[in-house]
Coordinates of C-alpha atoms (C1' of nucleotides) in Angstrom, one line a residue:
Chain A
M1 CA 209.3 -11.5 76.8
Q2 CA 210.2 -13.1 79.9
S3 CA 213.1 -13.5 81.9
F4 CA 215.5 -16.5 82.1
T5 CA 214.4 -17.4 85.2
E6 CA 210.6 -17.0 84.4
E7 CA 211.2 -19.4 81.1
N8 CA 213.0 -21.7 83.5
Y9 CA 209.9 -22.0 86.0
L10 CA 207.6 -22.3 83.2
K11 CA 209.1 -24.9 81.9
I12 CA 209.6 -26.7 85.0
I13 CA 205.9 -26.2 85.6
Y14 CA 205.1 -27.6 82.2
H15 CA 206.9 -30.7 82.9
L16 CA 205.3 -31.2 86.4
A17 CA 202.0 -30.8 84.8
E18 CA 202.4 -33.8 82.6
N19 CA 202.0 -35.9 85.5
T20 CA 199.8 -34.0 87.8
N21 CA 196.6 -31.8 87.7
N22 CA 197.6 -29.2 90.4
V23 CA 201.3 -28.5 90.2
Q24 CA 202.6 -27.9 94.0
T25 CA 204.9 -25.3 95.3
N26 CA 207.0 -27.8 97.0
A27 CA 207.3 -29.7 93.7
I28 CA 208.5 -26.7 91.9
A29 CA 210.7 -25.4 94.7
E30 CA 212.6 -28.9 94.5
Q31 CA 213.1 -28.7 90.8
M32 CA 214.1 -25.1 90.8
Q33 CA 216.5 -25.8 93.7
T34 CA 215.3 -23.1 95.5
K35 CA 212.7 -22.4 98.6
P36 CA 209.0 -22.8 98.6
A37 CA 208.7 -19.1 99.6
S38 CA 210.4 -17.8 96.5
V39 CA 208.4 -20.1 94.5
T40 CA 205.5 -18.5 95.9
D41 CA 206.4 -15.0 94.8
M42 CA 207.2 -16.2 91.5
I43 CA 203.9 -18.2 90.9
K44 CA 201.8 -14.9 91.8
K45 CA 203.9 -12.9 89.3
L46 CA 203.4 -15.7 86.4
A47 CA 199.9 -15.6 87.3
D48 CA 199.7 -12.0 86.8
K49 CA 201.0 -12.4 83.5
G50 CA 198.5 -15.0 82.6
F51 CA 200.9 -18.0 82.2
I52 CA 199.4 -20.0 84.9
D53 CA 196.2 -20.3 86.9
Y54 CA 197.0 -19.8 90.7
V55 CA 194.4 -20.4 93.6
K56 CA 196.2 -20.1 97.0
Y57 CA 197.2 -23.3 98.6
Q58 CA 195.7 -25.2 95.6
G59 CA 198.9 -25.0 93.3
V60 CA 198.9 -24.1 89.7
T61 CA 198.0 -25.3 86.3
M62 CA 199.1 -23.9 82.9
T63 CA 197.3 -21.5 80.7
E64 CA 197.3 -21.7 76.9
K65 CA 199.6 -19.1 77.0
G66 CA 201.8 -20.7 79.6
R67 CA 201.7 -23.9 77.5
N68 CA 202.7 -22.4 74.1
A69 CA 205.4 -20.6 76.2
A70 CA 207.0 -23.6 77.6
I71 CA 206.8 -25.6 74.5
D72 CA 208.7 -23.1 72.8
I73 CA 211.2 -23.2 75.3
V74 CA 211.2 -26.9 75.1
R75 CA 211.5 -26.9 71.6
K76 CA 214.7 -24.6 71.5
H77 CA 215.9 -27.0 74.1
R78 CA 216.0 -30.3 72.2
L79 CA 217.0 -28.4 68.8
W80 CA 220.2 -27.5 70.5
E81 CA 220.5 -30.7 71.9
V82 CA 220.7 -32.1 68.4
F83 CA 223.0 -29.5 67.0
L84 CA 225.4 -30.1 69.9
V85 CA 225.5 -34.0 69.1
D86 CA 225.0 -34.2 65.4
K87 CA 227.4 -31.3 64.5
L88 CA 229.5 -30.7 67.2
N89 CA 230.1 -34.3 68.4
F90 CA 229.1 -34.1 71.9
K91 CA 227.8 -37.2 73.6
W92 CA 224.4 -37.6 75.0
D93 CA 225.4 -37.1 78.4
E94 CA 227.1 -33.9 77.7
V95 CA 224.6 -31.7 76.3
H96 CA 221.8 -31.0 78.9
D97 CA 223.7 -28.2 80.6
V98 CA 224.6 -26.3 77.6
A99 CA 221.3 -26.8 76.2
E100 CA 220.0 -25.4 79.2
E101 CA 221.6 -22.2 78.4
L102 CA 221.1 -22.1 74.9
E103 CA 217.2 -22.4 75.3
H104 CA 217.1 -19.0 76.3
I105 CA 218.4 -17.3 73.1
K106 CA 215.7 -14.9 72.0
S107 CA 215.3 -15.2 68.1
T108 CA 212.6 -16.8 66.2
A109 CA 214.8 -16.5 63.2
L110 CA 217.6 -18.3 64.6
I111 CA 215.5 -21.3 65.7
E112 CA 213.7 -21.5 62.7
R113 CA 217.0 -21.6 60.7
L114 CA 218.6 -23.8 63.3
D115 CA 215.7 -26.4 62.7
E116 CA 216.1 -26.3 58.9
F117 CA 219.8 -26.9 59.1
L118 CA 219.3 -29.7 61.1
G119 CA 216.8 -31.2 58.9
F120 CA 213.6 -30.8 61.0
P121 CA 214.4 -33.5 63.4
K122 CA 211.6 -35.1 65.1
S123 CA 213.5 -36.3 68.2
D124 CA 216.4 -35.2 70.5
P125 CA 219.5 -37.4 71.4
H126 CA 217.5 -38.9 74.4
G127 CA 214.2 -39.7 72.3
D128 CA 212.1 -36.8 73.5
P129 CA 209.8 -35.3 70.8
I130 CA 210.7 -32.3 69.4
P131 CA 207.9 -29.7 69.0
D132 CA 207.4 -28.0 65.3
K133 CA 207.4 -24.2 65.0
N134 CA 203.6 -24.3 65.6
G135 CA 204.2 -26.1 69.0
R136 CA 202.9 -29.5 67.6
F137 CA 204.5 -32.7 68.4
A138 CA 203.3 -36.5 68.7
K139 CA 202.4 -37.6 72.1
T140 CA 204.8 -40.5 72.2
Q141 CA 203.5 -43.9 73.5
F142 CA 206.2 -45.1 75.7
T143 CA 206.1 -47.8 78.2
K144 CA 208.7 -47.7 81.0
L145 CA 211.0 -50.9 80.9
I146 CA 210.3 -51.5 84.8
E147 CA 206.5 -52.0 83.8
L148 CA 207.3 -55.0 81.1
K149 CA 206.7 -58.5 81.9
I150 CA 209.1 -61.5 81.2
G151 CA 209.0 -62.0 77.6
D152 CA 208.1 -58.9 76.4
S153 CA 210.4 -57.2 74.0
G154 CA 210.8 -53.7 72.3
T155 CA 213.2 -51.1 71.4
I156 CA 214.8 -48.5 73.7
T157 CA 213.2 -45.3 72.5
G158 CA 213.9 -42.9 75.2
V159 CA 215.1 -42.1 78.8
S160 CA 213.3 -40.1 81.6
Q161 CA 216.5 -39.1 83.3
H162 CA 219.0 -37.0 81.7
S163 CA 221.7 -36.7 84.1
S164 CA 225.3 -37.3 82.8
A165 CA 225.8 -40.2 85.4
F166 CA 222.9 -42.3 84.4
L167 CA 223.4 -41.9 80.7
K168 CA 227.0 -42.8 80.8
H169 CA 225.9 -45.8 82.7
L170 CA 223.5 -46.5 79.9
E171 CA 226.1 -46.3 77.5
K172 CA 228.7 -48.5 79.4
L173 CA 225.9 -50.9 79.2
G174 CA 225.1 -50.6 75.4
L175 CA 221.7 -49.4 76.3
T176 CA 221.6 -46.5 73.5
L177 CA 218.5 -45.3 71.7
G178 CA 217.4 -47.9 69.0
K179 CA 218.5 -51.0 70.6
Q180 CA 216.4 -53.9 70.9
I181 CA 215.8 -55.6 74.0
Q182 CA 214.0 -58.6 75.5
I183 CA 213.1 -59.1 79.0
N184 CA 214.4 -62.6 80.4
D185 CA 213.9 -62.6 84.0
V186 CA 212.9 -60.5 87.3
T187 CA 214.9 -61.2 90.2
D188 CA 212.4 -61.4 93.1
F189 CA 214.5 -60.3 95.8
D190 CA 215.6 -56.8 94.6
G191 CA 213.4 -56.3 91.7
S192 CA 216.4 -56.1 89.4
V193 CA 215.8 -57.0 85.7
E194 CA 217.5 -59.5 83.4
I195 CA 217.5 -58.4 79.9
L196 CA 218.8 -59.6 76.5
I197 CA 220.2 -57.3 73.9
L198 CA 222.0 -58.4 71.1
D199 CA 222.3 -62.0 72.6
K200 CA 224.1 -60.5 75.5
Q201 CA 222.5 -61.2 78.7
I202 CA 222.8 -58.3 81.4
N203 CA 221.1 -57.3 84.7
I204 CA 219.8 -53.9 85.5
S205 CA 218.7 -52.6 88.6
R206 CA 215.2 -51.4 89.0
E207 CA 216.1 -47.8 89.3
V208 CA 217.8 -47.8 86.1
A209 CA 214.6 -49.7 84.4
K210 CA 212.6 -47.1 85.6
H211 CA 214.1 -44.5 83.5
I212 CA 214.5 -46.2 80.2
L213 CA 211.6 -46.0 77.7
I214 CA 210.5 -48.8 75.5
S215 CA 208.3 -48.8 72.3
S216 CA 206.3 -52.0 71.9
N217 CA 207.7 -53.1 68.6
G218 CA 209.2 -52.0 65.5
K219 CA 207.9 -48.5 65.8
N220 CA 209.9 -45.4 65.6
Chain B
M1 CA 232.3 -16.6 86.5
Q2 CA 231.0 -13.4 85.7
S3 CA 227.3 -11.9 85.0
F4 CA 226.2 -11.2 81.8
T5 CA 226.3 -7.3 82.6
E6 CA 229.7 -8.0 83.8
E7 CA 230.9 -9.3 80.6
N8 CA 229.1 -6.5 78.5
Y9 CA 230.9 -4.0 80.5
L10 CA 234.3 -6.0 80.1
K11 CA 233.8 -6.2 76.5
I12 CA 232.7 -2.5 76.0
I13 CA 236.0 -1.5 78.2
Y14 CA 238.1 -3.7 75.8
H15 CA 236.9 -2.1 72.8
L16 CA 237.2 1.7 74.1
A17 CA 240.5 0.7 75.2
E18 CA 241.8 -0.1 71.7
N19 CA 241.6 3.7 71.0
T20 CA 242.4 5.4 74.5
N21 CA 244.6 4.8 77.6
N22 CA 242.1 6.0 80.3
V23 CA 238.8 4.9 79.5
Q24 CA 236.4 7.1 80.9
T25 CA 233.2 6.8 82.7
N26 CA 230.8 8.6 80.4
A27 CA 232.1 6.8 77.4
I28 CA 231.2 3.6 79.1
A29 CA 227.9 4.9 80.1
E30 CA 227.2 5.7 76.6
Q31 CA 228.4 2.5 75.1
M32 CA 226.2 0.6 77.7
Q33 CA 223.1 2.7 77.2
T34 CA 223.1 3.6 81.2
K35 CA 223.9 6.4 83.5
P36 CA 227.6 7.3 84.8
A37 CA 226.3 6.7 88.1
S38 CA 225.8 3.3 87.3
V39 CA 228.9 2.8 85.7
T40 CA 230.9 4.1 88.5
D41 CA 229.0 1.4 90.7
M42 CA 230.0 -1.7 88.2
I43 CA 233.8 -0.6 87.7
K44 CA 234.2 -0.4 91.2
K45 CA 233.1 -4.1 91.0
L46 CA 235.1 -5.1 88.2
A47 CA 238.2 -3.3 90.0
D48 CA 237.7 -5.4 93.2
K49 CA 237.5 -8.6 91.0
G50 CA 240.8 -7.5 89.3
F51 CA 239.3 -7.3 85.8
I52 CA 240.5 -3.7 85.5
D53 CA 242.7 -0.9 87.5
Y54 CA 240.5 2.1 88.4
V55 CA 241.6 5.4 89.9
K56 CA 238.6 7.9 90.9
Y57 CA 238.0 10.5 88.5
Q58 CA 240.8 9.2 86.2
G59 CA 239.0 6.6 84.3
V60 CA 240.0 2.6 84.0
T61 CA 242.6 0.3 82.2
M62 CA 242.2 -3.4 81.9
T63 CA 244.3 -5.8 83.6
E64 CA 245.7 -8.9 81.9
K65 CA 242.9 -10.7 83.7
G66 CA 240.4 -8.4 82.3
R67 CA 241.7 -8.5 78.7
N68 CA 242.0 -12.2 78.4
A69 CA 238.2 -12.3 79.9
A70 CA 237.2 -9.7 77.3
I71 CA 238.9 -11.4 74.4
D72 CA 237.1 -14.9 75.2
I73 CA 233.9 -12.9 74.8
V74 CA 234.8 -11.3 71.3
R75 CA 236.0 -14.7 70.5
K76 CA 232.8 -16.5 71.1
H77 CA 230.6 -13.7 69.5
R78 CA 232.9 -13.7 66.3
L79 CA 232.5 -17.5 65.9
W80 CA 228.8 -17.1 66.5
E81 CA 228.5 -14.9 63.7
V82 CA 230.4 -17.0 61.5
F83 CA 228.4 -20.0 62.3
L84 CA 225.1 -17.8 61.7
V85 CA 226.6 -16.9 58.4
D86 CA 228.0 -19.6 57.1
K87 CA 226.0 -22.3 58.5
L88 CA 222.6 -20.7 59.2
N89 CA 222.5 -18.4 55.9
F90 CA 222.1 -15.1 57.9
K91 CA 223.0 -12.1 56.1
W92 CA 226.1 -10.1 57.5
D93 CA 223.9 -7.5 58.7
E94 CA 221.3 -9.8 60.8
V95 CA 223.9 -11.3 63.1
H96 CA 224.8 -9.1 65.7
D97 CA 222.1 -8.8 68.2
V98 CA 221.8 -12.7 68.2
A99 CA 225.9 -12.9 68.7
E100 CA 225.2 -10.6 71.2
E101 CA 223.2 -13.2 73.4
L102 CA 225.1 -16.2 72.1
E103 CA 228.6 -14.7 73.6
H104 CA 227.5 -15.4 77.0
I105 CA 227.1 -19.1 76.9
K106 CA 229.4 -20.5 79.2
S107 CA 231.0 -23.7 77.8
T108 CA 234.7 -24.0 76.6
A109 CA 234.1 -27.5 75.2
L110 CA 231.1 -25.8 73.0
I111 CA 233.2 -22.9 71.7
E112 CA 236.1 -25.4 71.0
R113 CA 233.9 -27.7 69.0
L114 CA 232.3 -24.8 67.2
D115 CA 235.5 -23.2 66.4
E116 CA 236.6 -26.7 65.1
F117 CA 233.0 -27.2 63.1
L118 CA 233.7 -23.6 61.4
G119 CA 237.1 -24.5 60.4
F120 CA 239.2 -22.4 62.7
P121 CA 238.0 -19.2 60.9
K122 CA 240.4 -16.3 61.1
S123 CA 237.9 -13.4 60.9
D124 CA 234.2 -12.8 61.1
P125 CA 231.7 -11.8 58.6
H126 CA 232.6 -8.3 59.4
G127 CA 236.2 -8.8 58.6
D128 CA 236.8 -8.6 62.4
P129 CA 239.7 -11.1 63.4
I130 CA 238.7 -14.0 65.4
P131 CA 241.2 -14.7 68.6
D132 CA 242.2 -18.4 68.7
K133 CA 241.8 -20.5 72.1
N134 CA 244.9 -19.0 73.6
G135 CA 243.3 -15.3 72.8
R136 CA 246.0 -14.7 69.9
F137 CA 245.1 -13.2 66.9
A138 CA 246.8 -10.9 64.3
K139 CA 247.0 -7.2 64.9
T140 CA 245.0 -6.5 61.5
Q141 CA 246.8 -3.4 59.5
F142 CA 243.7 -1.7 58.3
T143 CA 243.3 1.9 56.5
K144 CA 240.0 3.6 56.7
L145 CA 238.7 4.4 53.5
I146 CA 238.3 8.3 54.1
E147 CA 241.8 8.4 55.0
L148 CA 243.0 7.4 51.2
K149 CA 244.3 9.6 48.6
I150 CA 243.0 10.1 45.1
G151 CA 244.3 7.3 43.2
D152 CA 244.9 5.1 46.0
S153 CA 243.2 1.3 45.9
G154 CA 242.9 -1.6 47.9
T155 CA 240.3 -4.1 49.2
I156 CA 237.7 -3.9 51.5
T157 CA 238.4 -6.2 54.6
G158 CA 236.5 -4.9 57.4
V159 CA 233.9 -2.4 58.8
S160 CA 234.0 -0.4 61.9
Q161 CA 230.2 -0.1 62.3
H162 CA 228.0 -3.1 62.7
S163 CA 224.5 -1.5 62.7
S164 CA 222.1 -3.3 60.5
A165 CA 221.5 -0.3 58.6
F166 CA 224.8 0.5 57.8
L167 CA 225.6 -2.8 56.4
K168 CA 222.6 -3.0 54.2
H169 CA 223.4 0.4 53.0
L170 CA 226.9 -1.3 51.8
E171 CA 225.5 -4.3 50.5
K172 CA 223.3 -2.4 48.2
L173 CA 226.1 -0.3 47.0
G174 CA 228.1 -3.4 46.4
L175 CA 230.5 -2.6 49.1
T176 CA 231.0 -6.0 50.5
L177 CA 234.4 -7.8 51.8
G178 CA 236.6 -8.7 49.3
K179 CA 235.9 -5.9 46.5
Q180 CA 238.7 -4.0 45.2
I181 CA 238.2 -0.4 45.0
Q182 CA 239.7 2.7 44.0
I183 CA 239.6 6.3 44.9
N184 CA 238.8 8.5 41.9
D185 CA 238.1 11.8 43.5
V186 CA 237.3 13.3 46.8
T187 CA 234.4 16.1 46.5
D188 CA 235.6 19.3 48.3
F189 CA 232.1 20.6 49.1
D190 CA 230.8 17.7 51.2
G191 CA 233.7 15.6 51.6
S192 CA 231.8 12.7 50.0
V193 CA 234.4 10.3 47.8
E194 CA 233.9 9.1 44.4
I195 CA 235.3 5.5 44.3
L196 CA 235.4 2.9 41.8
I197 CA 234.4 -0.9 42.1
L198 CA 234.5 -3.3 39.2
D199 CA 234.6 -0.1 36.5
K200 CA 231.4 1.4 38.3
Q201 CA 231.6 4.6 39.6
I202 CA 229.7 5.3 42.7
N203 CA 230.1 8.1 45.3
I204 CA 229.8 7.4 49.2
S205 CA 229.3 10.2 51.9
R206 CA 232.2 11.0 54.2
E207 CA 230.1 9.1 57.1
V208 CA 230.3 5.9 55.1
A209 CA 233.8 6.1 54.2
K210 CA 234.7 6.5 57.8
H211 CA 233.5 3.0 58.6
I212 CA 235.1 0.9 55.7
L213 CA 238.2 -0.5 56.0
I214 CA 240.6 -1.0 53.3
S215 CA 243.8 -3.2 53.0
S216 CA 246.5 -1.6 51.2
N217 CA 246.6 -4.3 48.3
G218 CA 246.0 -7.9 47.6
K219 CA 246.5 -8.6 51.5
N220 CA 243.8 -11.0 53.0
Chain C
dT1 C1' 186.7 -35.0 115.3
dA2 C1' 190.8 -33.1 117.6
dT3 C1' 195.5 -33.1 117.1
dT4 C1' 199.9 -33.4 114.8
dT5 C1' 202.4 -32.9 110.6
dT6 C1' 203.1 -31.2 106.3
dT7 C1' 202.2 -27.5 102.9
dT8 C1' 202.1 -22.8 101.8
dT9 C1' 202.0 -18.1 102.5
dT10 C1' 203.5 -13.6 104.5
dA11 C1' 206.6 -10.4 106.6
dG12 C1' 210.7 -8.6 106.5
dA13 C1' 215.8 -8.7 104.5
dT14 C1' 219.5 -9.3 101.2
dT15 C1' 222.0 -8.6 96.5
dT16 C1' 222.6 -6.8 91.6
dA17 C1' 222.1 -3.5 88.7
dC18 C1' 219.7 0.1 88.0
dC19 C1' 218.0 5.1 88.7
dT20 C1' 217.9 10.7 90.3
dA21 C1' 219.6 14.3 92.8
dA22 C1' 223.2 16.6 94.6
dA23 C1' 228.3 17.1 95.7
dA24 C1' 233.3 16.8 94.6
dA25 C1' 236.7 16.9 91.3
dT26 C1' 238.8 17.9 87.0
dT27 C1' 238.8 20.3 82.8
dT28 C1' 238.3 24.1 79.9
dA29 C1' 237.9 28.7 79.0
dA30 C1' 237.6 33.8 80.1
Chain D
dT1 C1' 244.2 32.0 87.7
dT2 C1' 239.8 32.4 88.8
dA3 C1' 235.1 31.3 87.0
dA4 C1' 232.2 28.2 84.4
dA5 C1' 231.3 23.7 82.2
dT6 C1' 232.0 19.2 82.5
dT7 C1' 232.7 14.5 84.3
dT8 C1' 232.6 11.8 87.9
dT9 C1' 231.3 10.2 92.4
dT10 C1' 228.3 9.8 96.4
dA11 C1' 224.0 9.4 98.7
dG12 C1' 219.9 7.3 98.9
dG13 C1' 216.2 4.5 96.5
dT14 C1' 213.9 0.8 93.1
dA15 C1' 212.8 -3.8 91.2
dA16 C1' 213.9 -8.6 90.4
dA17 C1' 214.9 -12.8 92.6
dT18 C1' 216.2 -14.8 96.4
dC19 C1' 216.5 -15.8 101.6
dT20 C1' 214.9 -16.8 106.9
dA21 C1' 211.7 -17.0 110.3
dA22 C1' 207.2 -16.9 111.6
dA23 C1' 202.0 -17.7 110.7
dA24 C1' 198.3 -19.6 108.5
dA25 C1' 195.9 -22.9 105.8
dA26 C1' 195.2 -27.9 104.5
dA27 C1' 196.2 -32.8 105.1
dA28 C1' 197.1 -37.0 107.7
dT29 C1' 196.4 -39.1 111.7
dA30 C1' 195.3 -40.7 116.2

DNA sequence: TATTTTTTTTAGATTTACCTAAAAATTTAA
DNA sequence: TTAAATTTTTAGGTAAATCTAAAAAAAATA
């Protein structure tokens, strides 16, 4: 059984490892909002416990054990988010911080019963997949909106930024999960994107377009 | 905002203060499963923060601030217990430890919405009253079963022991909340108590009788 | 390839919540 | 009311997770 801090490190290393092979000390420090020196201490400890492989100056990779531990935390986080939105009527931009605390509650029975209570949801309010109790989940095939070409269309199925500010902004623009969109134009000058949703033409910045995930068509 | 440990101390001091004026170091140590020396350290800290009044060698009493903080934790604990039993189908003997973790989640919005989701329950699965969001709750008028005389009757409305072993035992005997009972006899030799529930005659030990709370009649 | 810059680690402190052992105060009992 | 027992506190230390400052290694650049 790990401490809250260890769990947070594992989760962050897991997410960073989705994009790079060797996860670097500085990257972890930034995510954990702590100093690189503190990270070095902790990754030694996590390596001792067999959660990660660590070579000095080379960064870390997750072991099978570490990955399983991280997936378990991610599962809990996402199930709690569904609970908060579906049952307690939280908005999708209000759930992150609370789920960040709830994910550390240690009880297998609790999480299995919660899963059942929620009807075994496959994805959370932000479109992220929820691992089942064996840690399995569909690797989702998302395209970033920014990568689409003029004329392309698809459905908003996820976001890669969970900050309240970002999500509130999307909400205001009507860009919520499940919405159909089509790329009308891309502005050369600032790279902003003209999109069509429900016959309405709107313009979103590159920064926003980067964090909207689209599934090519008709898919769930 | 207090640490988990501080919250646990506050809760325990609050409960101990229900029975005595000055809560003693040793009593706290026993409840916290720690050493008296550690308690001395912590009560100094809690006194510095204004949660308790502390006079060396004289024990502690709660301040208004401390009481409010403690009641808030108790409220959370009991609401989560209701959630676990009513929504997730936990048994009344399975909820204590999980609620012990959940009570430390810091979010006023969460607990208010949970309260609403549960229908603003007035008592938890063990019959303990749930403070409302202003910290108010009915001071319940319970009598311990052990204090009843032959011929007395009443309704089981609470228990003063939350251990799984005790609650499972009660369940097996059919002694659950809401059951009507009547005292038929008290055995001189071991002080055990003969009681009648639903026309069935059973014998319970003094130890068990001490922890069953009865409301005199018809009351909820 | 040598030098500069960046990244990472080490060394030594700090804070929180604990501990043990011993001293001090209080309470109980002779 | 003194002695014994109990309770509480103090003193000094430990482990976890953090920090700063400085040293070492790796990467980038001239």
